[in-house]
JSON list of C-alpha atoms and ligand atoms in Angstrom, two decimals:
[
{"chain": "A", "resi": 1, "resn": "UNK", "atom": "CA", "xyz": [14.71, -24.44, -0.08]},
{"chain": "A", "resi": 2, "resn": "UNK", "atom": "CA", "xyz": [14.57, -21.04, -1.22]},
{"chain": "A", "resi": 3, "resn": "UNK", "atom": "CA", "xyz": [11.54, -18.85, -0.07]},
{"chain": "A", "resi": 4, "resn": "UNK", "atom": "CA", "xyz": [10.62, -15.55, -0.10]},
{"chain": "A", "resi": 5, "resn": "UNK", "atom": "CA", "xyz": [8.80, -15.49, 3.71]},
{"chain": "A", "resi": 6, "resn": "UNK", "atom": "CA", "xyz": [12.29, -13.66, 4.88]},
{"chain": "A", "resi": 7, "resn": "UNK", "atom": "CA", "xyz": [11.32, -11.12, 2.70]},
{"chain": "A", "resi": 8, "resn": "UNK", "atom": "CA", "xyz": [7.79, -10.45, 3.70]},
{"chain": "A", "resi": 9, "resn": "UNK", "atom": "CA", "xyz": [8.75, -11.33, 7.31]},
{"chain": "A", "resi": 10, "resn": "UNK", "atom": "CA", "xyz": [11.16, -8.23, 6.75]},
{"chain": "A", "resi": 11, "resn": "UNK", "atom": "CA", "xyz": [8.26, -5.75, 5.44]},
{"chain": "A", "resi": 12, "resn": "UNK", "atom": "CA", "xyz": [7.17, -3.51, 7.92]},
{"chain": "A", "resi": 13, "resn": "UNK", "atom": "CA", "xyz": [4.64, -0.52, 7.49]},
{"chain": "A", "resi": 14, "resn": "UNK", "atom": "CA", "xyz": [7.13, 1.34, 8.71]},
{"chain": "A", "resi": 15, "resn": "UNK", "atom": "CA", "xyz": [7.21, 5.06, 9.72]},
{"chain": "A", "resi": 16, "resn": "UNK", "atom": "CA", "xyz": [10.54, 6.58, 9.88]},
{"chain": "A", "resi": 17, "resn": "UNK", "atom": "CA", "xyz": [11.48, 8.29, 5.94]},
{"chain": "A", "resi": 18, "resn": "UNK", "atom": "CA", "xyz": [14.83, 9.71, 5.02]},
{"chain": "A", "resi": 19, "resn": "UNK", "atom": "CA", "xyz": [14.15, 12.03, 2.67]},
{"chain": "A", "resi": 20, "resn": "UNK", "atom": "CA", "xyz": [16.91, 10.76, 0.59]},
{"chain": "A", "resi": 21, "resn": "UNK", "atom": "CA", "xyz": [15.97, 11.23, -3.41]},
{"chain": "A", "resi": 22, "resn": "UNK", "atom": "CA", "xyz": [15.06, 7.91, -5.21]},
{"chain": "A", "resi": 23, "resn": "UNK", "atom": "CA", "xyz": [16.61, 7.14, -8.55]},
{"chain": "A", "resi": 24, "resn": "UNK", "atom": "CA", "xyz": [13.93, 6.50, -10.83]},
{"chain": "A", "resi": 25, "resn": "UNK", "atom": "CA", "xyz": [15.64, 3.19, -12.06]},
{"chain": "A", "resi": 26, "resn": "UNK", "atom": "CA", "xyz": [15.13, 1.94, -9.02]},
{"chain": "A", "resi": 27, "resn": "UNK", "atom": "CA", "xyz": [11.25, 3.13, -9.39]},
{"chain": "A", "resi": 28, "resn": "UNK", "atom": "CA", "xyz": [11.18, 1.64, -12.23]},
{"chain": "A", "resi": 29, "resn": "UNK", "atom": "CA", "xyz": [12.21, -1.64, -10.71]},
{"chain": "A", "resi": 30, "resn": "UNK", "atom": "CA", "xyz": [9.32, -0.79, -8.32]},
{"chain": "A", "resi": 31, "resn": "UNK", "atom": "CA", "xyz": [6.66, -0.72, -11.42]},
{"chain": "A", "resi": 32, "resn": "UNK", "atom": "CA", "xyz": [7.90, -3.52, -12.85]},
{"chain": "A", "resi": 33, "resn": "UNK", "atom": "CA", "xyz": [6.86, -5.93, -10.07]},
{"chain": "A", "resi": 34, "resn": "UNK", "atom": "CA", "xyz": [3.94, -4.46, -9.15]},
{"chain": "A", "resi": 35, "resn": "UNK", "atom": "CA", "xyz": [3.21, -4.70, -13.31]},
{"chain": "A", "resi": 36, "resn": "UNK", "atom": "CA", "xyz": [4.39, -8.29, -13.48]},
{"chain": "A", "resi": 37, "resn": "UNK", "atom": "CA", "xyz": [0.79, -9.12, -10.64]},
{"chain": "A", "resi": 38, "resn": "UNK", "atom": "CA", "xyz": [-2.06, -11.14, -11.99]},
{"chain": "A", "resi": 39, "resn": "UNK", "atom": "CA", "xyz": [-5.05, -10.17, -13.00]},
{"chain": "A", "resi": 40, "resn": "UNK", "atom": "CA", "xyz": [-8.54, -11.09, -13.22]},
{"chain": "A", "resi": 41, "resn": "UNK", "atom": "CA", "xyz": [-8.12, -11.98, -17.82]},
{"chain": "A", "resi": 42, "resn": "UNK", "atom": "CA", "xyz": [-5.47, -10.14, -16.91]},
{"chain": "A", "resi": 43, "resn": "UNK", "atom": "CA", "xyz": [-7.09, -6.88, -17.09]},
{"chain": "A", "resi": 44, "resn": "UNK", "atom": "CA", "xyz": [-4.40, -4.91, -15.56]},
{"chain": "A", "resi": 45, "resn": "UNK", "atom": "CA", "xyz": [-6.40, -1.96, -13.31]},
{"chain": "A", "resi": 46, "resn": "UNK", "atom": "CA", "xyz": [-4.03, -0.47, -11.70]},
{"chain": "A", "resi": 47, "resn": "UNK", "atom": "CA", "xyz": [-2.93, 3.05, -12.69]},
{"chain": "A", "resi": 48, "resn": "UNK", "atom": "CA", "xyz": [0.04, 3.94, -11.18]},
{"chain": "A", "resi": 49, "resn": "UNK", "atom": "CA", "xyz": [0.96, 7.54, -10.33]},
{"chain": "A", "resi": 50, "resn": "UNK", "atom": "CA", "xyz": [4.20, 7.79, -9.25]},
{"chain": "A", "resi": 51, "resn": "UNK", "atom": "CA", "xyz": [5.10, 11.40, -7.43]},
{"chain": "A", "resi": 52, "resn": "UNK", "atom": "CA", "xyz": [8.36, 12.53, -7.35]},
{"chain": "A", "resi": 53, "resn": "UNK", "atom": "CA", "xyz": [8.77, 16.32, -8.30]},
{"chain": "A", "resi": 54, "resn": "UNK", "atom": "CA", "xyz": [8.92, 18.63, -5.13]},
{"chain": "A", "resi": 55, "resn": "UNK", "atom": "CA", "xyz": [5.71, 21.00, -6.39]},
{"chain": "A", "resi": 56, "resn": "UNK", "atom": "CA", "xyz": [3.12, 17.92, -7.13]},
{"chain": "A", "resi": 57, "resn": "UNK", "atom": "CA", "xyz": [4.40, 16.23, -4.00]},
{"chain": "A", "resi": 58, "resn": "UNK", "atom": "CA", "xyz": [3.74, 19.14, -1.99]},
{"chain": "A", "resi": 59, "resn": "UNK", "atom": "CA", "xyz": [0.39, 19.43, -2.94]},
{"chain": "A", "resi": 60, "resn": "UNK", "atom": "CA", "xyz": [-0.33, 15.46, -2.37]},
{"chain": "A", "resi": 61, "resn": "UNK", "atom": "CA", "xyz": [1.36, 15.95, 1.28]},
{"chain": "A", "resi": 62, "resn": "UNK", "atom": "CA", "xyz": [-1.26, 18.99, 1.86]},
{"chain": "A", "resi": 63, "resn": "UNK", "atom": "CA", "xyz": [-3.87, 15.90, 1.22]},
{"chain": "A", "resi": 64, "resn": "UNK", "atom": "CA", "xyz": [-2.48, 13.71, 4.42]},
{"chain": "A", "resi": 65, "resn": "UNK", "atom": "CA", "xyz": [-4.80, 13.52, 7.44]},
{"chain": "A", "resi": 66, "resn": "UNK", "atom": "CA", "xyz": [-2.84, 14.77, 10.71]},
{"chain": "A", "resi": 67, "resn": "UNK", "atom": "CA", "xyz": [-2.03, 10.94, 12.13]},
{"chain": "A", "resi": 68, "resn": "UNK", "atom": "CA", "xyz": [-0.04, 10.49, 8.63]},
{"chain": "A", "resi": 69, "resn": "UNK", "atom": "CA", "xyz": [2.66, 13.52, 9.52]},
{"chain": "A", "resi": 70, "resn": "UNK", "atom": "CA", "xyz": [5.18, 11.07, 9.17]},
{"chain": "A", "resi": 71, "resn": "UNK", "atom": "CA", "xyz": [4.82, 10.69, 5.47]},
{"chain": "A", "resi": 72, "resn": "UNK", "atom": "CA", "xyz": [5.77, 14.13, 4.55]},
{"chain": "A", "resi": 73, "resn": "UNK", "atom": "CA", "xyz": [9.54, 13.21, 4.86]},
{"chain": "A", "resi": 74, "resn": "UNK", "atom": "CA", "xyz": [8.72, 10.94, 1.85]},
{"chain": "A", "resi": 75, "resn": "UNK", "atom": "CA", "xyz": [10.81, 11.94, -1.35]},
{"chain": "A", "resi": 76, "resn": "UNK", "atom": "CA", "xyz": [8.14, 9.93, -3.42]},
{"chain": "A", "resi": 77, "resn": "UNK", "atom": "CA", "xyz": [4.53, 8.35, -3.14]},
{"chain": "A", "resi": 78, "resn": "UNK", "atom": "CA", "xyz": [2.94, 6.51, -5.40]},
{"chain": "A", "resi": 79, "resn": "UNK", "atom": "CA", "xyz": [-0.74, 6.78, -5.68]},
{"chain": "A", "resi": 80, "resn": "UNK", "atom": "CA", "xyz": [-2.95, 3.74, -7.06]},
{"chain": "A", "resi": 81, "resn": "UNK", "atom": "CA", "xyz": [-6.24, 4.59, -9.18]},
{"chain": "A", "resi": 82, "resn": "UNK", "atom": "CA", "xyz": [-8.52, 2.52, -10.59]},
{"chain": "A", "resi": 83, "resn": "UNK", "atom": "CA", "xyz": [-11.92, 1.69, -11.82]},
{"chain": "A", "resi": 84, "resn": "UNK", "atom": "CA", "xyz": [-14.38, -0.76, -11.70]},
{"chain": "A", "resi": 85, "resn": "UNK", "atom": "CA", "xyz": [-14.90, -1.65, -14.91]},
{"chain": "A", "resi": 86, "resn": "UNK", "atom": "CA", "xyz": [-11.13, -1.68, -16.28]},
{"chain": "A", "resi": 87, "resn": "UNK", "atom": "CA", "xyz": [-11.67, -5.52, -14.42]},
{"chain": "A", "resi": 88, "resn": "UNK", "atom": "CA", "xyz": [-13.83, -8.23, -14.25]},
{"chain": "A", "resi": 89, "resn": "UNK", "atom": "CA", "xyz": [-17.09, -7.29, -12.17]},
{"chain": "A", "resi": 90, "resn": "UNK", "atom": "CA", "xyz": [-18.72, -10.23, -11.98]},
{"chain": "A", "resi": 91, "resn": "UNK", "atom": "CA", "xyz": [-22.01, -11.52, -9.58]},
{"chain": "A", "resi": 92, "resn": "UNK", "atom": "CA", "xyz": [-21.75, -11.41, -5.40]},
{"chain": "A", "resi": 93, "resn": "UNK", "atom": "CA", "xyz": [-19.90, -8.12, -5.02]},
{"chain": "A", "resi": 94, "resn": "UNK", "atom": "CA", "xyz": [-16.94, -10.10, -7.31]},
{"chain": "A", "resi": 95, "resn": "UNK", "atom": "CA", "xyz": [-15.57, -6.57, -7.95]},
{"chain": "A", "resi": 96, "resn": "UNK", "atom": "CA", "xyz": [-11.77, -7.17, -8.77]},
{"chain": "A", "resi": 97, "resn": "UNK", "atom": "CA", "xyz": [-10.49, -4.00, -9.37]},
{"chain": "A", "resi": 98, "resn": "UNK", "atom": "CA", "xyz": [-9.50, -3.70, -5.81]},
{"chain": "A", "resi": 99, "resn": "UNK", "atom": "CA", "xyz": [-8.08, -6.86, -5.32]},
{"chain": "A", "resi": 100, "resn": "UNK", "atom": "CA", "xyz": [-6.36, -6.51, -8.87]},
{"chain": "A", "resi": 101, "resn": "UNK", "atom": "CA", "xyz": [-4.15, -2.98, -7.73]},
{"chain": "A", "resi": 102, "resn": "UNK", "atom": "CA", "xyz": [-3.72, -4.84, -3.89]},
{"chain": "A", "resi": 103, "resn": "UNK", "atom": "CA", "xyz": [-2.20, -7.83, -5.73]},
{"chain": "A", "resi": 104, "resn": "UNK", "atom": "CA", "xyz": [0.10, -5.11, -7.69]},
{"chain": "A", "resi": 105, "resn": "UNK", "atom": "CA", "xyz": [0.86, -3.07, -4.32]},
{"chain": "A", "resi": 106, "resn": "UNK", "atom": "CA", "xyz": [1.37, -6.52, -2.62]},
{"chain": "A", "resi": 107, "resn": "UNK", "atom": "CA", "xyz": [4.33, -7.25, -5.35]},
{"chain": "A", "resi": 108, "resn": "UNK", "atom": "CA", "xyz": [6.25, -3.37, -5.35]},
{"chain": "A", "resi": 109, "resn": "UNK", "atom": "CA", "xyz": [6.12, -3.40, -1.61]},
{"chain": "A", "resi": 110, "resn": "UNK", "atom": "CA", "xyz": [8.26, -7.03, -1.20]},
{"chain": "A", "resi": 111, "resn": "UNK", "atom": "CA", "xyz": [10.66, -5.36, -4.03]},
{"chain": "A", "resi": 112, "resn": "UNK", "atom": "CA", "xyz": [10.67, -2.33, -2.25]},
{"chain": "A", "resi": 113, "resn": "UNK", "atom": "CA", "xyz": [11.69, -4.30, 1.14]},
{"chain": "A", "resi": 114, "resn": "UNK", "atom": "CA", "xyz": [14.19, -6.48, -1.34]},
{"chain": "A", "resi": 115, "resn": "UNK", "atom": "CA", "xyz": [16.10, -2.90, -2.35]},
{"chain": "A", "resi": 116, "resn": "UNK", "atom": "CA", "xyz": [15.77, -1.80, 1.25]},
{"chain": "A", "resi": 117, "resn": "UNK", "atom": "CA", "xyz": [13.39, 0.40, 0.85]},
{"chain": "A", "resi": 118, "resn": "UNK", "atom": "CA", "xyz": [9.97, 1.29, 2.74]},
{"chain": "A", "resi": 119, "resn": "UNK", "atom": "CA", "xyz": [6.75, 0.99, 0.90]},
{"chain": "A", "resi": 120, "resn": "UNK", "atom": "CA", "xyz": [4.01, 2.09, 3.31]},
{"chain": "A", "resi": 121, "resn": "UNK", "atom": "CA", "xyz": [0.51, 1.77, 1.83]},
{"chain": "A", "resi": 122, "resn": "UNK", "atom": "CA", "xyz": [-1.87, 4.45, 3.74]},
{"chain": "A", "resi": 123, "resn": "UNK", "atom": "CA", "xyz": [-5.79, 5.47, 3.46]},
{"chain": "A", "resi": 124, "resn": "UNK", "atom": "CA", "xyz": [-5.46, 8.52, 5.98]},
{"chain": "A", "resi": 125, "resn": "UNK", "atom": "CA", "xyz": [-5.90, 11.46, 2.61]},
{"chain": "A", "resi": 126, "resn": "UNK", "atom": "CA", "xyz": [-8.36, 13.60, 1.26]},
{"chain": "A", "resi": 127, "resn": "UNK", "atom": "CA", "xyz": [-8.75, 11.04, -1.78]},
{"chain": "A", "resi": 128, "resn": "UNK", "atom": "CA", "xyz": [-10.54, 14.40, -3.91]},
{"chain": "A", "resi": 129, "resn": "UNK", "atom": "CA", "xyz": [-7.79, 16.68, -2.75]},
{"chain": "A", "resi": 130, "resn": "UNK", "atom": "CA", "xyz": [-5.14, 13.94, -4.26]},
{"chain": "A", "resi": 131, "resn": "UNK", "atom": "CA", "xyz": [-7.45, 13.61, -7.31]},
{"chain": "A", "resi": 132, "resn": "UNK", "atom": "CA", "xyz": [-7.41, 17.28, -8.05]},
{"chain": "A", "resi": 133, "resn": "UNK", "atom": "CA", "xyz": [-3.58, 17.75, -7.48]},
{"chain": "A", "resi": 134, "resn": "UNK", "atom": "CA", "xyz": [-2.92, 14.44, -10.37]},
{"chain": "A", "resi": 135, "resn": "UNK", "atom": "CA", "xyz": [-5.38, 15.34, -12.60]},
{"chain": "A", "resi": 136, "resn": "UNK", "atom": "CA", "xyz": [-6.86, 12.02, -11.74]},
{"chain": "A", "resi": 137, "resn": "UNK", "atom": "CA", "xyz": [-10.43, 12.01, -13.10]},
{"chain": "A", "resi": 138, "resn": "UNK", "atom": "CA", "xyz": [-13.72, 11.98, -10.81]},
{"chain": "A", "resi": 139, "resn": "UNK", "atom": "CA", "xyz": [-14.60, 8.57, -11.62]},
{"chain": "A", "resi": 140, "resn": "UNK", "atom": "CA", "xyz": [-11.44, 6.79, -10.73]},
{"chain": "A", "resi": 141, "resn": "UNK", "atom": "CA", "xyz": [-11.16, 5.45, -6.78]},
{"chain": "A", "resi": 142, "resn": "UNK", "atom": "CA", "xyz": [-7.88, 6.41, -5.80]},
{"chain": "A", "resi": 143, "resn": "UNK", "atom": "CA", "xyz": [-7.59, 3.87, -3.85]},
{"chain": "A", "resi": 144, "resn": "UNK", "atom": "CA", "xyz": [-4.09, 3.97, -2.07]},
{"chain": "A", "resi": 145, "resn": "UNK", "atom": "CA", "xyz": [-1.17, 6.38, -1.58]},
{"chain": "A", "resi": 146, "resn": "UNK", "atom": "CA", "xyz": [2.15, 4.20, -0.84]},
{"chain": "A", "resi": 147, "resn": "UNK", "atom": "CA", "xyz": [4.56, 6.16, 1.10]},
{"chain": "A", "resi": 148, "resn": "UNK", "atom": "CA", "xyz": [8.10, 5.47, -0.78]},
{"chain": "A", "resi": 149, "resn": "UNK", "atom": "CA", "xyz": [11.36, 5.96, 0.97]},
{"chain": "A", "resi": 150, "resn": "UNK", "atom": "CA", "xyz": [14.63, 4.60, 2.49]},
{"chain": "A", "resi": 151, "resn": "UNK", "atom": "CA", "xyz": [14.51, 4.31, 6.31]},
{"chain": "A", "resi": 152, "resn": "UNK", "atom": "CA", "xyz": [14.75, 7.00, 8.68]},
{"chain": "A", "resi": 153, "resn": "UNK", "atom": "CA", "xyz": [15.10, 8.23, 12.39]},
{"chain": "A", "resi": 154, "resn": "UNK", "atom": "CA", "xyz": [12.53, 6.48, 14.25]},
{"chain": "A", "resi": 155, "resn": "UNK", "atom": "CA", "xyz": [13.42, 9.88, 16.98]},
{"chain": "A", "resi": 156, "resn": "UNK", "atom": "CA", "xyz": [11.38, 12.08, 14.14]},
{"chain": "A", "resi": 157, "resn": "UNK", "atom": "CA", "xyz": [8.08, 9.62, 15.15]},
{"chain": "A", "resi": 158, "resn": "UNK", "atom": "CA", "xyz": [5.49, 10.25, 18.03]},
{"chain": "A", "resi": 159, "resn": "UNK", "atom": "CA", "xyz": [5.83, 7.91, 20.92]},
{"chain": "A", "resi": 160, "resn": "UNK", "atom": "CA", "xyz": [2.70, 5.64, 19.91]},
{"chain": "A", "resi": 161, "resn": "UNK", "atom": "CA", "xyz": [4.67, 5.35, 16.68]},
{"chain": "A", "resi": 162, "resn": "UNK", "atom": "CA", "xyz": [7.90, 4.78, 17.76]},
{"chain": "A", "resi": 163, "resn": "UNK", "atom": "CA", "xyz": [6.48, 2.06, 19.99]},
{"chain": "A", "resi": 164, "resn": "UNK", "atom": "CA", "xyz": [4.91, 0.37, 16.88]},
{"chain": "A", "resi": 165, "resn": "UNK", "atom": "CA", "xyz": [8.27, 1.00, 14.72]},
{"chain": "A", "resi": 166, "resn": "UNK", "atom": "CA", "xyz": [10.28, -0.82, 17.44]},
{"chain": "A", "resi": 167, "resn": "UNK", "atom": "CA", "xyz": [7.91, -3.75, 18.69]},
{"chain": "A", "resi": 168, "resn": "UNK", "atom": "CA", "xyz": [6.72, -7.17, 17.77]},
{"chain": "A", "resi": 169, "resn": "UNK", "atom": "CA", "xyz": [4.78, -8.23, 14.48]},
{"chain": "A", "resi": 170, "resn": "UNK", "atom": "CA", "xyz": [0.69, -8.27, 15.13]},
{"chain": "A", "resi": 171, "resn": "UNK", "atom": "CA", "xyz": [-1.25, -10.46, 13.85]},
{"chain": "A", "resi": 172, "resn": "UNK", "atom": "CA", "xyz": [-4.45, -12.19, 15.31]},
{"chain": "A", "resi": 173, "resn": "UNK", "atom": "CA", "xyz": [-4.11, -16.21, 15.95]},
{"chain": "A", "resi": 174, "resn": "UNK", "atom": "CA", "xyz": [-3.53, -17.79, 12.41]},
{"chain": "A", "resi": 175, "resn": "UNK", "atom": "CA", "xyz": [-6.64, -20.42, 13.25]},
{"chain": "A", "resi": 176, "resn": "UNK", "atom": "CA", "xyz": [-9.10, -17.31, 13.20]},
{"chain": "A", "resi": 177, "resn": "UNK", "atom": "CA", "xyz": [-8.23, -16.39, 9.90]},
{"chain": "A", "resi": 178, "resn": "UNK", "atom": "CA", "xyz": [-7.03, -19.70, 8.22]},
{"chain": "A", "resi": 179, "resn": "UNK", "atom": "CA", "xyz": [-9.39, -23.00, 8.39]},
{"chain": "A", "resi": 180, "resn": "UNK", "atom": "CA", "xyz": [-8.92, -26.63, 6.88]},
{"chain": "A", "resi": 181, "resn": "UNK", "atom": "CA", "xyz": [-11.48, -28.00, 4.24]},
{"chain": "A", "resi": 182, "resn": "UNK", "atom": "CA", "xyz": [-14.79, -25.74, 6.49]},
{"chain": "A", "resi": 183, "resn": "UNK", "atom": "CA", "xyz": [-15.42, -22.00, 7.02]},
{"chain": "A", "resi": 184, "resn": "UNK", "atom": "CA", "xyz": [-14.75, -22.12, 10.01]},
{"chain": "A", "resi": 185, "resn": "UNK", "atom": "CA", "xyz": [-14.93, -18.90, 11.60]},
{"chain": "A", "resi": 186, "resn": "UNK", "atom": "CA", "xyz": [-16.61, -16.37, 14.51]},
{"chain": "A", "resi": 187, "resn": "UNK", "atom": "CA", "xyz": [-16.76, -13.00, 12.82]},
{"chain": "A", "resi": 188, "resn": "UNK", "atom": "CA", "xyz": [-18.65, -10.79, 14.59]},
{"chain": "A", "resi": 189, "resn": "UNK", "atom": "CA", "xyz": [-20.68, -8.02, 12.21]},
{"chain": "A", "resi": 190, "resn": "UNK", "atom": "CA", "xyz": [-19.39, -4.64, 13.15]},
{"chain": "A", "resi": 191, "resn": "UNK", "atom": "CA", "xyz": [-22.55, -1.78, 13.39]},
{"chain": "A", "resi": 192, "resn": "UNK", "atom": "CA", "xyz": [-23.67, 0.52, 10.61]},
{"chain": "B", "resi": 1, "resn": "LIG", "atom": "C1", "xyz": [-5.24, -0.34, 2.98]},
{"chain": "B", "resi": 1, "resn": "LIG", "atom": "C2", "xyz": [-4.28, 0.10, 4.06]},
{"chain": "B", "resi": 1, "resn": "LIG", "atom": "C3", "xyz": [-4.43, 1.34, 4.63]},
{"chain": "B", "resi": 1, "resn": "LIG", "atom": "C4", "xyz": [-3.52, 1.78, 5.60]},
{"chain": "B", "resi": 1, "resn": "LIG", "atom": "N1", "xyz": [-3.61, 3.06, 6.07]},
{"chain": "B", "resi": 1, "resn": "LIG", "atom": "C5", "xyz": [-2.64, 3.52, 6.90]},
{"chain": "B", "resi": 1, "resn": "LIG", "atom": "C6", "xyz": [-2.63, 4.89, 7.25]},
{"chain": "B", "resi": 1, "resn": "LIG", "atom": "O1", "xyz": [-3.44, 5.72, 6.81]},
{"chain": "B", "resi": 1, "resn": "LIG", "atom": "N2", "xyz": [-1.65, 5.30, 8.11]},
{"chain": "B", "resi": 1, "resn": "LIG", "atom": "C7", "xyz": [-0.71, 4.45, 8.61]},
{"chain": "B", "resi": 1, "resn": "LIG", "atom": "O2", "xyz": [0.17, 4.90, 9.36]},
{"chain": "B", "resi": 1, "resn": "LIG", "atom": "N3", "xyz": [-0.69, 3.13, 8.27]},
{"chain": "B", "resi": 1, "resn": "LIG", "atom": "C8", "xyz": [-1.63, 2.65, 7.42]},
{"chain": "B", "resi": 1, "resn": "LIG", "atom": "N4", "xyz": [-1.61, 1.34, 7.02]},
{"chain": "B", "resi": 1, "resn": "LIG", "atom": "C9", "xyz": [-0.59, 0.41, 7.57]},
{"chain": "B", "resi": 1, "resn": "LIG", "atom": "C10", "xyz": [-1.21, -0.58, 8.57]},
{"chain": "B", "resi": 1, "resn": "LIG", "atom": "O3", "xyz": [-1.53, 0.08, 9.75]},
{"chain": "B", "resi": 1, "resn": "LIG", "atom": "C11", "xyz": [-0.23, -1.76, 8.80]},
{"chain": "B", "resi": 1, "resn": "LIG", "atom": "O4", "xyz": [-0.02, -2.43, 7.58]},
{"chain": "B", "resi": 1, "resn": "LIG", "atom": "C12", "xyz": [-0.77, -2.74, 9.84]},
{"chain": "B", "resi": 1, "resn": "LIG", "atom": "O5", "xyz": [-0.85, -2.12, 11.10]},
{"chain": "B", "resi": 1, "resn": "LIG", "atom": "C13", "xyz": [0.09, -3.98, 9.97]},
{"chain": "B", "resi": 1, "resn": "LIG", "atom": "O6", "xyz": [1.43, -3.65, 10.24]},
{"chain": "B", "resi": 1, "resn": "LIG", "atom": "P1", "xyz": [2.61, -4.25, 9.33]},
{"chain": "B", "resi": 1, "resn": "LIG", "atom": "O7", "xyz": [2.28, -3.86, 7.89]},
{"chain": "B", "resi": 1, "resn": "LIG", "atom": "O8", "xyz": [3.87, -3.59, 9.83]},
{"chain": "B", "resi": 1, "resn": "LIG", "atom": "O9", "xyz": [2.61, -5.73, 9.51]},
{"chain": "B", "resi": 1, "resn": "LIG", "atom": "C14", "xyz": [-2.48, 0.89, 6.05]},
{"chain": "B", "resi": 1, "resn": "LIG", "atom": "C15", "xyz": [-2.35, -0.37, 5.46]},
{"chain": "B", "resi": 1, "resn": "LIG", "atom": "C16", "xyz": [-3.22, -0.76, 4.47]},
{"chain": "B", "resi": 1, "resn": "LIG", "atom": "C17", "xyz": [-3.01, -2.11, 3.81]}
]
């Protein structure tokens, strides 16, 4: 049986860039699967703006908060708009713009990991800052910046990241996430 859990097994947010160029062909493969994601009536939300030219990368790496240093050794990003009503909005919060570009993320990061490449989603940015440098308009939610790159030297990462880079796979126990035929499930309600 042929599967693709190696693959996402294999998919690590991780850290360490070499700032090795990307051919856009291979970018291009990169669109095409995130592209190829379904949609709510297959609305299609996602805008993808892929940055690779040294002066409008620049400016999106000025946009990084400080914990997201590692990024600037990216030689691209891609940044992910979208708006609520290029998808189905529908009643109880049944926004699917969101979950339309996460499908589409969800799709270029596996190909990404396929062509050995890192895709890193992030939300650490000044998402107006990033706006302003695309030419993004106010009423889009930018609503990820995936960190594009070949691996790199996890030496170039701070301890607490280097520990991350190098150590196990986290993930809470399936059964409080995952339940048979009954929600089934102790969330607690965080404050605020
Ligand atoms: C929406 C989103 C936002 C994230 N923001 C950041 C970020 O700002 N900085 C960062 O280093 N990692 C960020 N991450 C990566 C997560 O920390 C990482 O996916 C998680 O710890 C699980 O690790 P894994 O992807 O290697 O399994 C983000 C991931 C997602 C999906």
């Amino acid at each position: 049986m042929t599967n693709v859990l190696p693959s996402i097994e294999e998919r690590r947010a991780r850290r360490a860039l070499s700032p090795e160029p990307i051919s856009r062909e291979v970018l291009g493969t990169l669109l095409r699967a995130a592209h190829l994601a379904p949609s709510c009536n297959n609305s299609q939300p996602w805008r993808l703006i892929v940055v690779d030219e040294p002066e409008a990368l620049a400016q999106v790496k000025e946009a990084l908060s400080g914990g997201n240093y590692w990024a600037k050794q990216a030689p691209v990003i891609i940044a992910v708009a979208s708006r609520q009503d290029l998808d189905c909005a529908l009643g109880d919060r049944r926004d699917y713009f969101l979950f339309g570009c996460g499908m589409a993320v969800g799709n270029l990061m596996i190909q990404a990991t396929e062509l050995g490449l890192v895709a890193h989603p992030i939300a650490g940015y000044k998402p107006e800052q990033v706006k302003a440098a695309l030419g993004v308009p106010e009423d889009y939610v930018l609503i990820t910046l995936v960190i594009v790159g070949r691996p790199g030297d996890p030496a170039t990462l701070s301890d607490k990241h280097r520990e991350i880079e190098q150590g196990p796979r986290v993930r809470r126990p399936l059964e409080t996430v995952a339940a048979w035929n009954r929600f089934a499930f102790d969330d607690l309600k965080t404050e605020g």
